[in-house]
PDB file of C-alpha atoms in Angstrom:
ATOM      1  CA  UNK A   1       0.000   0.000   0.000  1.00  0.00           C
ATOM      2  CA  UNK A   2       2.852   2.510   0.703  1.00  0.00           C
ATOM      3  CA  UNK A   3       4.299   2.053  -2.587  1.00  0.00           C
ATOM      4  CA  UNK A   4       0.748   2.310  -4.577  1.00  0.00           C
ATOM      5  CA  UNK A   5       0.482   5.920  -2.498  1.00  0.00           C
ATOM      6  CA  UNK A   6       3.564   6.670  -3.122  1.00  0.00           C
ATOM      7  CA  UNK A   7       2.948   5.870  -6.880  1.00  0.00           C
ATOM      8  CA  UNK A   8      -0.101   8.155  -6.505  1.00  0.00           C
ATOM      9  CA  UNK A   9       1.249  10.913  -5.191  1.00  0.00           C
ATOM     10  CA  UNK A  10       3.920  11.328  -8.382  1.00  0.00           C
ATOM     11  CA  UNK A  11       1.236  10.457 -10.256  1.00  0.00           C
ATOM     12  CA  UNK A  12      -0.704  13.636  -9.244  1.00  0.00           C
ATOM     13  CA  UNK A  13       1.938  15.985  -8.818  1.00  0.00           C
ATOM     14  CA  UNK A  14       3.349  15.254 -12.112  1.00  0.00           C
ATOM     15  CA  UNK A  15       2.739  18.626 -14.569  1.00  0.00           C
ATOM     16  CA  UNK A  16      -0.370  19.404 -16.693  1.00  0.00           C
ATOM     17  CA  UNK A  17       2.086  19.979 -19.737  1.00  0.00           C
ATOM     18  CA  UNK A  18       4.274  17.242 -19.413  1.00  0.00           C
ATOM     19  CA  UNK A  19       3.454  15.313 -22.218  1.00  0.00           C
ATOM     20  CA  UNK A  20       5.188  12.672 -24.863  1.00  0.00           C
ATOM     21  CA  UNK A  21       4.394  13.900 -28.165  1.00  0.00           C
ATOM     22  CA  UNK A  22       4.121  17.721 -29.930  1.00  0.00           C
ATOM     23  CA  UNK A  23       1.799  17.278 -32.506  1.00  0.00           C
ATOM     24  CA  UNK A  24       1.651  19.898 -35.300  1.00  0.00           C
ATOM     25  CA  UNK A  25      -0.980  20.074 -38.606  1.00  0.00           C
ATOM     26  CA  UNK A  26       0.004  21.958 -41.627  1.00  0.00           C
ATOM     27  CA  UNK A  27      -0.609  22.861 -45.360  1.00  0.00           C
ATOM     28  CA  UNK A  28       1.625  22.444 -48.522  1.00  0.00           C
ATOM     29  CA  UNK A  29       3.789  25.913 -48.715  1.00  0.00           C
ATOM     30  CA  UNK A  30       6.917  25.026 -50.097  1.00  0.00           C
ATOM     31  CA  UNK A  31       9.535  25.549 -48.836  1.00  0.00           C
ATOM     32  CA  UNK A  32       8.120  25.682 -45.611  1.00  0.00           C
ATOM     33  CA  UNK A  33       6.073  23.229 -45.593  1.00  0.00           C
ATOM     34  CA  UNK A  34       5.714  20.130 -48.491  1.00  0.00           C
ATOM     35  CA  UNK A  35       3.423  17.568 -47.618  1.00  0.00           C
ATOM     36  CA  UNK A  36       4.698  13.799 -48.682  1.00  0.00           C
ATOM     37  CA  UNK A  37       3.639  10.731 -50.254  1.00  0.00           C
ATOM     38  CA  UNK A  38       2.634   9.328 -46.649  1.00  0.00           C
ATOM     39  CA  UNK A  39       0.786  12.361 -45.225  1.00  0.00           C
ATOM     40  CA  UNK A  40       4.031  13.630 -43.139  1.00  0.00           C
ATOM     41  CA  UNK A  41       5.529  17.188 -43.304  1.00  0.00           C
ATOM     42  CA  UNK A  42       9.143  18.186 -44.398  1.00  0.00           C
ATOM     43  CA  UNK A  43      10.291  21.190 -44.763  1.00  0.00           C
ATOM     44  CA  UNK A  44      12.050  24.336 -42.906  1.00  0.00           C
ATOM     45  CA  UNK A  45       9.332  24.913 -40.396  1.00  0.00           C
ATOM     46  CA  UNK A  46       9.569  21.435 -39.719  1.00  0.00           C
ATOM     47  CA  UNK A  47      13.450  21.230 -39.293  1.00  0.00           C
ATOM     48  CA  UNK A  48      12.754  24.145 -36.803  1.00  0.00           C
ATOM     49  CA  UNK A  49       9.732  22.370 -34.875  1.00  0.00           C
ATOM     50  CA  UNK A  50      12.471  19.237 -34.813  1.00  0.00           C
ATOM     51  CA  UNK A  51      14.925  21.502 -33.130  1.00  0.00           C
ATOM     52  CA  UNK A  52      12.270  22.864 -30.841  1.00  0.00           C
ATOM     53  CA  UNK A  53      10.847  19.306 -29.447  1.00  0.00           C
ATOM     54  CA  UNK A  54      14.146  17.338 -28.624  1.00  0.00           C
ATOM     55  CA  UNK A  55      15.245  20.567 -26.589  1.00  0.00           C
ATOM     56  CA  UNK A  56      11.544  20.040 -24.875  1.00  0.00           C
ATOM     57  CA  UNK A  57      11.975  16.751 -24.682  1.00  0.00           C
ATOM     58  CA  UNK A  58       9.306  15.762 -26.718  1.00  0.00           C
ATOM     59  CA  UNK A  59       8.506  13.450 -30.058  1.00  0.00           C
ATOM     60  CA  UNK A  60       7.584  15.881 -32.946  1.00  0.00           C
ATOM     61  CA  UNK A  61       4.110  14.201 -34.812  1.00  0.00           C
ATOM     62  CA  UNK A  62       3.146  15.591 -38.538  1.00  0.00           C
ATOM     63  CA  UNK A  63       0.244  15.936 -40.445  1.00  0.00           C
ATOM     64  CA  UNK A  64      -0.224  17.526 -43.372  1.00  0.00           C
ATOM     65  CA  UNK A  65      -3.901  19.065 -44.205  1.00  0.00           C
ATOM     66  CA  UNK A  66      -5.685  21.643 -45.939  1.00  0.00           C
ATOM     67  CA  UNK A  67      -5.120  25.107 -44.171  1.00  0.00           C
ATOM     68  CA  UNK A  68      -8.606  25.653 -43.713  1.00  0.00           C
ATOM     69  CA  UNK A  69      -8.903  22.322 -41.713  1.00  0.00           C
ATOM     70  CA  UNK A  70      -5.437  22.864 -40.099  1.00  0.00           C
ATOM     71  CA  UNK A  71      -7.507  25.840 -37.977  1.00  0.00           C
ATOM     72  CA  UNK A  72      -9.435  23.934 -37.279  1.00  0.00           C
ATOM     73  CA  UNK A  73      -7.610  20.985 -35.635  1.00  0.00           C
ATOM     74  CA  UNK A  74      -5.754  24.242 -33.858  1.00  0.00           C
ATOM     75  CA  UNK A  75      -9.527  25.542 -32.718  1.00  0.00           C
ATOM     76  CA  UNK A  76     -10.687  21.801 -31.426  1.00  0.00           C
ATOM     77  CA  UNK A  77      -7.259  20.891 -29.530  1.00  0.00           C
ATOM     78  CA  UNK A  78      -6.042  18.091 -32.418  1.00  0.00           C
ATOM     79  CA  UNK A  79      -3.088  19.933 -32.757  1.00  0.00           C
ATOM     80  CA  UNK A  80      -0.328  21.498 -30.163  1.00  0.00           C
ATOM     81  CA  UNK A  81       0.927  24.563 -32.923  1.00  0.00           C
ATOM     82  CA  UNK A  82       0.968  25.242 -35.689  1.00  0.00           C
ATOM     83  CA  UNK A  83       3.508  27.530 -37.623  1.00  0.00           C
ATOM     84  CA  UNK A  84       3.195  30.178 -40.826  1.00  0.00           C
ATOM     85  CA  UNK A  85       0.910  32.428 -39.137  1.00  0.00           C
ATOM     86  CA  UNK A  86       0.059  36.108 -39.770  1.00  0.00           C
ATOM     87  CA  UNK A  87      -1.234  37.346 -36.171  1.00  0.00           C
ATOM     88  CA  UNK A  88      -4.606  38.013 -36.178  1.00  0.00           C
ATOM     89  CA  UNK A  89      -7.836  38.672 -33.649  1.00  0.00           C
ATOM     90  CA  UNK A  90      -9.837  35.852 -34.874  1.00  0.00           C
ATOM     91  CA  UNK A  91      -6.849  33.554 -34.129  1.00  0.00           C
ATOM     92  CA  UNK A  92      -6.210  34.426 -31.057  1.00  0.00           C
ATOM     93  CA  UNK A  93      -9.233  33.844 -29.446  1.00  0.00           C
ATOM     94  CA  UNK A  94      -8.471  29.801 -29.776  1.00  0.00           C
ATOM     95  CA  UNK A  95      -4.019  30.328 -30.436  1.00  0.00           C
ATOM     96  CA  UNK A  96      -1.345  31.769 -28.232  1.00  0.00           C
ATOM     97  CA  UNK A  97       1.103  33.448 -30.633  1.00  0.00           C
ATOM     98  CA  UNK A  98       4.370  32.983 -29.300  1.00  0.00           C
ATOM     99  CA  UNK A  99       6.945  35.792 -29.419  1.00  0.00           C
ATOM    100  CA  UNK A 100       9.150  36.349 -31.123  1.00  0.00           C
ATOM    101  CA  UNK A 101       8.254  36.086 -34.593  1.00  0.00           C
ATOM    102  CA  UNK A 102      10.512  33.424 -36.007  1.00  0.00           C
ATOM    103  CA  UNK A 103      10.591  35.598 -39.444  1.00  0.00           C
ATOM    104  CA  UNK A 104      10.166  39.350 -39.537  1.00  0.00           C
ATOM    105  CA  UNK A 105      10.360  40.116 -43.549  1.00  0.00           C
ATOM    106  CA  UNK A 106       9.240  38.693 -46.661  1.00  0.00           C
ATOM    107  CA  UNK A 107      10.777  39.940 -49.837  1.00  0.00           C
ATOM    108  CA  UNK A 108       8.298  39.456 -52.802  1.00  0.00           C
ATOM    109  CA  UNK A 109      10.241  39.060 -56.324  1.00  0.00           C
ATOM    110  CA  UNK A 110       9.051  40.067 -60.208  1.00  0.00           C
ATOM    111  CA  UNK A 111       9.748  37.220 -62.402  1.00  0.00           C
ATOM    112  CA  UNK A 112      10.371  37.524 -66.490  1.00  0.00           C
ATOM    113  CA  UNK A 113      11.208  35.493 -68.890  1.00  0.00           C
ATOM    114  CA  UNK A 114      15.348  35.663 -69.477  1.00  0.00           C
ATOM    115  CA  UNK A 115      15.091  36.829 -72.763  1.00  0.00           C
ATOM    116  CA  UNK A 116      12.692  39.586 -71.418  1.00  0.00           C
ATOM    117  CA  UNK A 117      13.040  42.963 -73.145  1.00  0.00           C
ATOM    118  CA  UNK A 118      11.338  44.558 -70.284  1.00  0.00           C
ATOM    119  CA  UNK A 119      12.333  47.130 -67.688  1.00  0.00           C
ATOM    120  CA  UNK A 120      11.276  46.661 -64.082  1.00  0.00           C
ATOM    121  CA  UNK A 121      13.641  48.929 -61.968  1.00  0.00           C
ATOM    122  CA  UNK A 122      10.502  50.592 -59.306  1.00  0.00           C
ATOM    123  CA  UNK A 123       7.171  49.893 -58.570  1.00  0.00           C
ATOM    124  CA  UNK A 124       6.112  52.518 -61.097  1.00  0.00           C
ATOM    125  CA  UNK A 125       7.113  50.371 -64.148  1.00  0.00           C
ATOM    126  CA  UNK A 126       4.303  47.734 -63.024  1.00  0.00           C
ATOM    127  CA  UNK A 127       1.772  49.859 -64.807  1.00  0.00           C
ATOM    128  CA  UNK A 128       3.106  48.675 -68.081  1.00  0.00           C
ATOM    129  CA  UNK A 129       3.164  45.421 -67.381  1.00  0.00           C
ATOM    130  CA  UNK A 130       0.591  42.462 -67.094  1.00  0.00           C
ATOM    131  CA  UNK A 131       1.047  40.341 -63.784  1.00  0.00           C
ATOM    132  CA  UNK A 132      -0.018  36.816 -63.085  1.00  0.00           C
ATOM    133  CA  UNK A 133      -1.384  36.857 -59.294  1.00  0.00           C
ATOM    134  CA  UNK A 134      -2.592  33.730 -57.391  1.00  0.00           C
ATOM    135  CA  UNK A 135      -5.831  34.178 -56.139  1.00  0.00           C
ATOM    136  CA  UNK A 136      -5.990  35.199 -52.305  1.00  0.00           C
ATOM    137  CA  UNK A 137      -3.022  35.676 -51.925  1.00  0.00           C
ATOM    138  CA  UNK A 138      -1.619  38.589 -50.310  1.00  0.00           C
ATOM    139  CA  UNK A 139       1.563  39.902 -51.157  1.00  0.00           C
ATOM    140  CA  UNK A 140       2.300  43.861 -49.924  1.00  0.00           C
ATOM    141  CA  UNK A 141      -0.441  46.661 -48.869  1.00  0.00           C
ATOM    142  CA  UNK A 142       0.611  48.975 -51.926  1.00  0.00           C
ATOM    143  CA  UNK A 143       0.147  46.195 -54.513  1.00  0.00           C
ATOM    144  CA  UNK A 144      -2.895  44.220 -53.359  1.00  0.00           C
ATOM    145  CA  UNK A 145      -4.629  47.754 -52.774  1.00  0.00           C
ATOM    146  CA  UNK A 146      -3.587  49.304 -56.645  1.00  0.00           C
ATOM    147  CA  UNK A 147      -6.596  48.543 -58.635  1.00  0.00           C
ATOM    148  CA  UNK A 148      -4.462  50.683 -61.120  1.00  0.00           C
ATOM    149  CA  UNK A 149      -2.414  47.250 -62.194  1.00  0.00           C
ATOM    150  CA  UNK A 150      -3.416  44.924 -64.551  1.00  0.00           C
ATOM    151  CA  UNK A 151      -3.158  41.470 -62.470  1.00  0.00           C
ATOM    152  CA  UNK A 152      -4.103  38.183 -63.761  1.00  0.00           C
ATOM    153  CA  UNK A 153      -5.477  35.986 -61.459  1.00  0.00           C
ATOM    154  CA  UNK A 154      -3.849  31.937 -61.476  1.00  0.00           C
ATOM    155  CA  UNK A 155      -4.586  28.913 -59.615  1.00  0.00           C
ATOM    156  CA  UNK A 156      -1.328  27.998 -58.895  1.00  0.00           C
ATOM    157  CA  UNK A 157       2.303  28.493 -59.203  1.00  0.00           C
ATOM    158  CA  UNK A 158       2.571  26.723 -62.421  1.00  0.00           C
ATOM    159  CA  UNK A 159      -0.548  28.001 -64.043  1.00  0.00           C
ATOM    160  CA  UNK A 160       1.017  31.774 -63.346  1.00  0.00           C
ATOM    161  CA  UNK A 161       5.050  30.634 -65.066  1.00  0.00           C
ATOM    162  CA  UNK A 162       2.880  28.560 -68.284  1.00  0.00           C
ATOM    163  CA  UNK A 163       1.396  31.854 -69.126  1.00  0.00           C
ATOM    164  CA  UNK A 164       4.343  33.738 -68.871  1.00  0.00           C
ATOM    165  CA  UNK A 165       6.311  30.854 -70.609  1.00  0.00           C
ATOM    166  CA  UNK A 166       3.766  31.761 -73.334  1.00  0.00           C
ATOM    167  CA  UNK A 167       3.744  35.479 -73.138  1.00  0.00           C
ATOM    168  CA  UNK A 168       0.166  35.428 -71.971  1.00  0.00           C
ATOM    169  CA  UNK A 169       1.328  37.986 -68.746  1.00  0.00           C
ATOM    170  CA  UNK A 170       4.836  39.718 -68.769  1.00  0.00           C
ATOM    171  CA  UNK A 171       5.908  38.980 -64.971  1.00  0.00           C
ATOM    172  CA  UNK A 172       4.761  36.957 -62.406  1.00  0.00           C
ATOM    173  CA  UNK A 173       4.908  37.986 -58.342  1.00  0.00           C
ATOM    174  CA  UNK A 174       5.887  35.127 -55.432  1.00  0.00           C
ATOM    175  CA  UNK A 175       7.678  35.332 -52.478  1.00  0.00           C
ATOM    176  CA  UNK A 176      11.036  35.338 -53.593  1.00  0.00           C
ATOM    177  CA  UNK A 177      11.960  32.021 -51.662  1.00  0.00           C
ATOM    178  CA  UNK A 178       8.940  29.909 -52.492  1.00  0.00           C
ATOM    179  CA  UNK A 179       8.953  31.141 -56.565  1.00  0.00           C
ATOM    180  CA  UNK A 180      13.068  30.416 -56.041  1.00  0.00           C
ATOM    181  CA  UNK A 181      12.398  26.802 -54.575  1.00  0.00           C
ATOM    182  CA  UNK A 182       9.184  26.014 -57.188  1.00  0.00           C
ATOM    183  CA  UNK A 183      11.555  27.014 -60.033  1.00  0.00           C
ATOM    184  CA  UNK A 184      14.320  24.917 -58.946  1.00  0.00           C
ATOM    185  CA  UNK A 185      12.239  21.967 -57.720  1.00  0.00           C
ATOM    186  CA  UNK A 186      10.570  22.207 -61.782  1.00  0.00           C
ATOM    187  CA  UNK A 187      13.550  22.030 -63.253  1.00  0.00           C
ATOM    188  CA  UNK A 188      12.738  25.536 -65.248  1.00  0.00           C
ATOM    189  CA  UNK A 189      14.980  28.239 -63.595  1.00  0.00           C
ATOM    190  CA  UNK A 190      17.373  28.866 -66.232  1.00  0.00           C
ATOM    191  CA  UNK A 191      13.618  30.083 -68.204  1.00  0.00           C
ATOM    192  CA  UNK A 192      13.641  33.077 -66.058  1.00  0.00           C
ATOM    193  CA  UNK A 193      14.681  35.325 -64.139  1.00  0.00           C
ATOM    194  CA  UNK A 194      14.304  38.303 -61.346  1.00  0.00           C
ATOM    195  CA  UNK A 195      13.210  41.800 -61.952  1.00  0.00           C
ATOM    196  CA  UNK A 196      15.854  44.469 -60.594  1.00  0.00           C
ATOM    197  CA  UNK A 197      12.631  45.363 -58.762  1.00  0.00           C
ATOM    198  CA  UNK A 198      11.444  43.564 -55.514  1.00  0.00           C
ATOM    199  CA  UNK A 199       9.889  44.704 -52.672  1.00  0.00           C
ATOM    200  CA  UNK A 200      11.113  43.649 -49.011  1.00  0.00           C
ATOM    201  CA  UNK A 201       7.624  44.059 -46.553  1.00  0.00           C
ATOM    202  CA  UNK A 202       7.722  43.605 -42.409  1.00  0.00           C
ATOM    203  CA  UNK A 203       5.599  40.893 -41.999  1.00  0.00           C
ATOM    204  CA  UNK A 204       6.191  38.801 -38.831  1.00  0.00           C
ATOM    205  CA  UNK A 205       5.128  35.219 -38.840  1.00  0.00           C
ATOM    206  CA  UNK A 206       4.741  33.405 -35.791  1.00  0.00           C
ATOM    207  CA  UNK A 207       4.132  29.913 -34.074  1.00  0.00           C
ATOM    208  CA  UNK A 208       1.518  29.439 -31.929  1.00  0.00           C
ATOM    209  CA  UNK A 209       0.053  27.124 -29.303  1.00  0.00           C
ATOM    210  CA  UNK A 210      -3.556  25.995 -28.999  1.00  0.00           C
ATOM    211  CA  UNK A 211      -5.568  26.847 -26.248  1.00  0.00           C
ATOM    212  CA  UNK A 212      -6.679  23.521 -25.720  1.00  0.00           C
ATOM    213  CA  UNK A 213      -2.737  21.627 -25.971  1.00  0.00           C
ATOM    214  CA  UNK A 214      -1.570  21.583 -22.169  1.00  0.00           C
ATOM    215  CA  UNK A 215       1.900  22.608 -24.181  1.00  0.00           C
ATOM    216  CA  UNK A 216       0.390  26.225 -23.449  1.00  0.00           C
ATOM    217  CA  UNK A 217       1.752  25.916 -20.068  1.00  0.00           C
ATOM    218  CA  UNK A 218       5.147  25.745 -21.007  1.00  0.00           C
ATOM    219  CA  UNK A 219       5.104  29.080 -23.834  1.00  0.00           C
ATOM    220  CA  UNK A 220       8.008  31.102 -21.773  1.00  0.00           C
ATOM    221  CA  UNK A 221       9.988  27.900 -22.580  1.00  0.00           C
ATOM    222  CA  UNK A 222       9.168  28.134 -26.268  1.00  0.00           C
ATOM    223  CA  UNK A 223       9.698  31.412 -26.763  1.00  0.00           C
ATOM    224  CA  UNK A 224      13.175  31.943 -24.537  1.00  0.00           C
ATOM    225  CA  UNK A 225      14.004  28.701 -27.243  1.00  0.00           C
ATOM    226  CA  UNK A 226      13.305  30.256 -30.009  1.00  0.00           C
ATOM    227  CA  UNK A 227      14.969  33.953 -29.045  1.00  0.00           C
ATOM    228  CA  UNK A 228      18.055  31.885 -28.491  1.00  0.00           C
ATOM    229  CA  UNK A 229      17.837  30.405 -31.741  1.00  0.00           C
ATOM    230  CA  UNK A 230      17.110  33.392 -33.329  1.00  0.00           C
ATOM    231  CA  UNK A 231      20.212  35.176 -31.074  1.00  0.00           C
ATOM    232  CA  UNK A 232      22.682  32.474 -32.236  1.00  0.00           C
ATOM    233  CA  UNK A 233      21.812  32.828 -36.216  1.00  0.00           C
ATOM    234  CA  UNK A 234      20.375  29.164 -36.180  1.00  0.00           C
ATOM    235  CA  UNK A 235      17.169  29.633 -37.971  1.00  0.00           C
ATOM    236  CA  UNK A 236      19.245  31.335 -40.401  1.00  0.00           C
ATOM    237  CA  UNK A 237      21.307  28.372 -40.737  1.00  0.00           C
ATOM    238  CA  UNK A 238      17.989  26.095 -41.148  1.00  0.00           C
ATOM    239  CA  UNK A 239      16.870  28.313 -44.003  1.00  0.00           C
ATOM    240  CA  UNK A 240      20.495  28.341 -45.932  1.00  0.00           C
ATOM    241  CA  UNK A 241      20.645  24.668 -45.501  1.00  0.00           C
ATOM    242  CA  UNK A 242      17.892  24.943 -47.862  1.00  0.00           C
ATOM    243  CA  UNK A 243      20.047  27.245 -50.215  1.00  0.00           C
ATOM    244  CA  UNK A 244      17.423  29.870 -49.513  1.00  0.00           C
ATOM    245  CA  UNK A 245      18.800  32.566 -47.186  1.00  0.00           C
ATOM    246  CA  UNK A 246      19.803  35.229 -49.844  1.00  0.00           C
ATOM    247  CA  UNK A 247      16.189  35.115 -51.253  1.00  0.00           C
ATOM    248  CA  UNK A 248      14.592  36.050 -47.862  1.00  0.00           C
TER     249      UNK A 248
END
C-alpha cells in the first residue's frame, strides 16, 4: 500500500504539460512546408519544430492538411501549434502566438522570362506590365490595394510561369523564396529570371500554441528557445541549408 500511495502521489503531482508527443498540422507551402507521399511534413518549419521538441523533450508528430482544416484541428485541440501564421484577432481567441516572430520580412520578387526585353527597376514600371497573381493571396499593402495594375489571377504556381512561358502575362509575383524553390524543384529556372525590382515588406510570422494543448503551459519555454535560436543565427542556418537565405 505505501508504494501504490507513493505511486499516486507522483502520479498527481506530475505537470499538466508534461506530455510525450508535440503534434503539429500543416498545409503544402513550399519551402516551408511540403506535404509527402505518406501524409508527413518536411520542410524548414519542420526542421525548426524538430529543433524545438528534442530541446523540450518531446517526439515531434506531422500531419499535413488543408489550411482551412489545419484551424481547425488548432480551434478543437487536435493539434499542439501550428507555424506560418500572420497574427490576427480571430486567431487568437483559440491560439497563443508565441513571441518572437521566427521571421520578420518577406521579400516578394518580379519574375520575367530571361530573354525579357522589359524594364522593371521601381514599382512605377508595373503599370506597363501584365502580372499573373494567385488568387488570395496577399503579397504587400501597396500592390494588393492598386486597382491601377493589370493582375491576372492563377490557380497555382505553375498556371502563373505557363502563361508567362507563353507570353500570356509579362511577370509573375511570389515570395522570392517559395517562386526560387518552385523554379528549382521544376527544373525551369534557367527560363527566367528576377526583376531588378522587388519589394522587401515587415511581416512577422509566428508559431503558436492551442488553447486547448496543455503545451500552453510551457510558452516562456518556447519562446526563450526560439529567441536563443534566433540570437545564435540558427534559424538562419535552417533556411540556408535549404540554399534559400539570400532570397529572404
Amino acid at each position: 500500500m505505501t508504494l501504490l500511495r507513493i505511486f499516486l502521489c507522483l502520479l498527481l503531482s506530475y505537470p499538466a504539460w508534461a506530455q510525450q508527443t508535440l503534434t503539429t498540422a500543416n498545409a503544402h507551402w513550399p519551402p516551408w512546408r511540403t506535404i509527402e507521399s505518406d501524409g508527413s511534413l518536411t520542410g524548414i518549419e519542420i526542421e525548426l519544430l524538430k529543433v524545438l521538441s528534442a530541446r523540450l523533450d518531446l517526439q515531434l508528430h506531422t500531419k499535413g492538411c488543408g489550411w482551412k482544416r489545419c484551424l481547425k484541428h488548432m480551434l478543437m485541440g487536435e493539434s499542439d501549434v501550428m507555424t506560418g501564421l500572420y497574427r490576427n484577432a480571430e486567431r487568437e481567441q483559440y491560439m497563443t502566438f508565441v513571441e518572437p516572430a521566427y521571421r520578420r520580412f518577406q521579400s516578394n520578387c518580379f519574375y520575367l522570362k530571361r530573354d525579357s526585353q522589359f524594364d522593371l527597376n521601381s514599382y512605377q514600371d508595373l503599370y506597363s506590365l501584365t502580372i499573373a497573381v494567385q488568387s488570395k493571396v496577399a503579397y504587400f499593402k501597396r500592390f494588393d490595394q492598386d486597382h491601377g495594375l493589370s493582375k491576372h489571377e492563377v490557380i497555382d504556381d505553375l498556371s502563373a510561369f505557363r502563361l508567362l512561358k507563353g507570353q500570356r502575362v509579362d511577370a509573375v509575383v511570389m515570395s522570392c523564396v517559395e517562386g526560387d524553390y518552385f523554379l528549382k524543384e521544376q527544373g525551369i529556372a534557367s527560363w527566367f529570371k528576377h526583376a531588378d525590382y522587388r519589394q522587401q515588406t515587415q511581416r512577422p510570422v509566428y508559431l503558436a500554441i492551442s488553447k486547448l494543448s496543455p503545451l500552453v503551459e510551457r510558452q516562456q519555454e518556447i519562446s526563450n528557445l526560439l529567441q536563443a535560436m534566433l540570437d545564435s543565427g540558427e534559424i538562419d542556418a535552417l533556411i540556408a541549408g535549404k540554399q534559400l537565405a539570400g532570397s529572404n
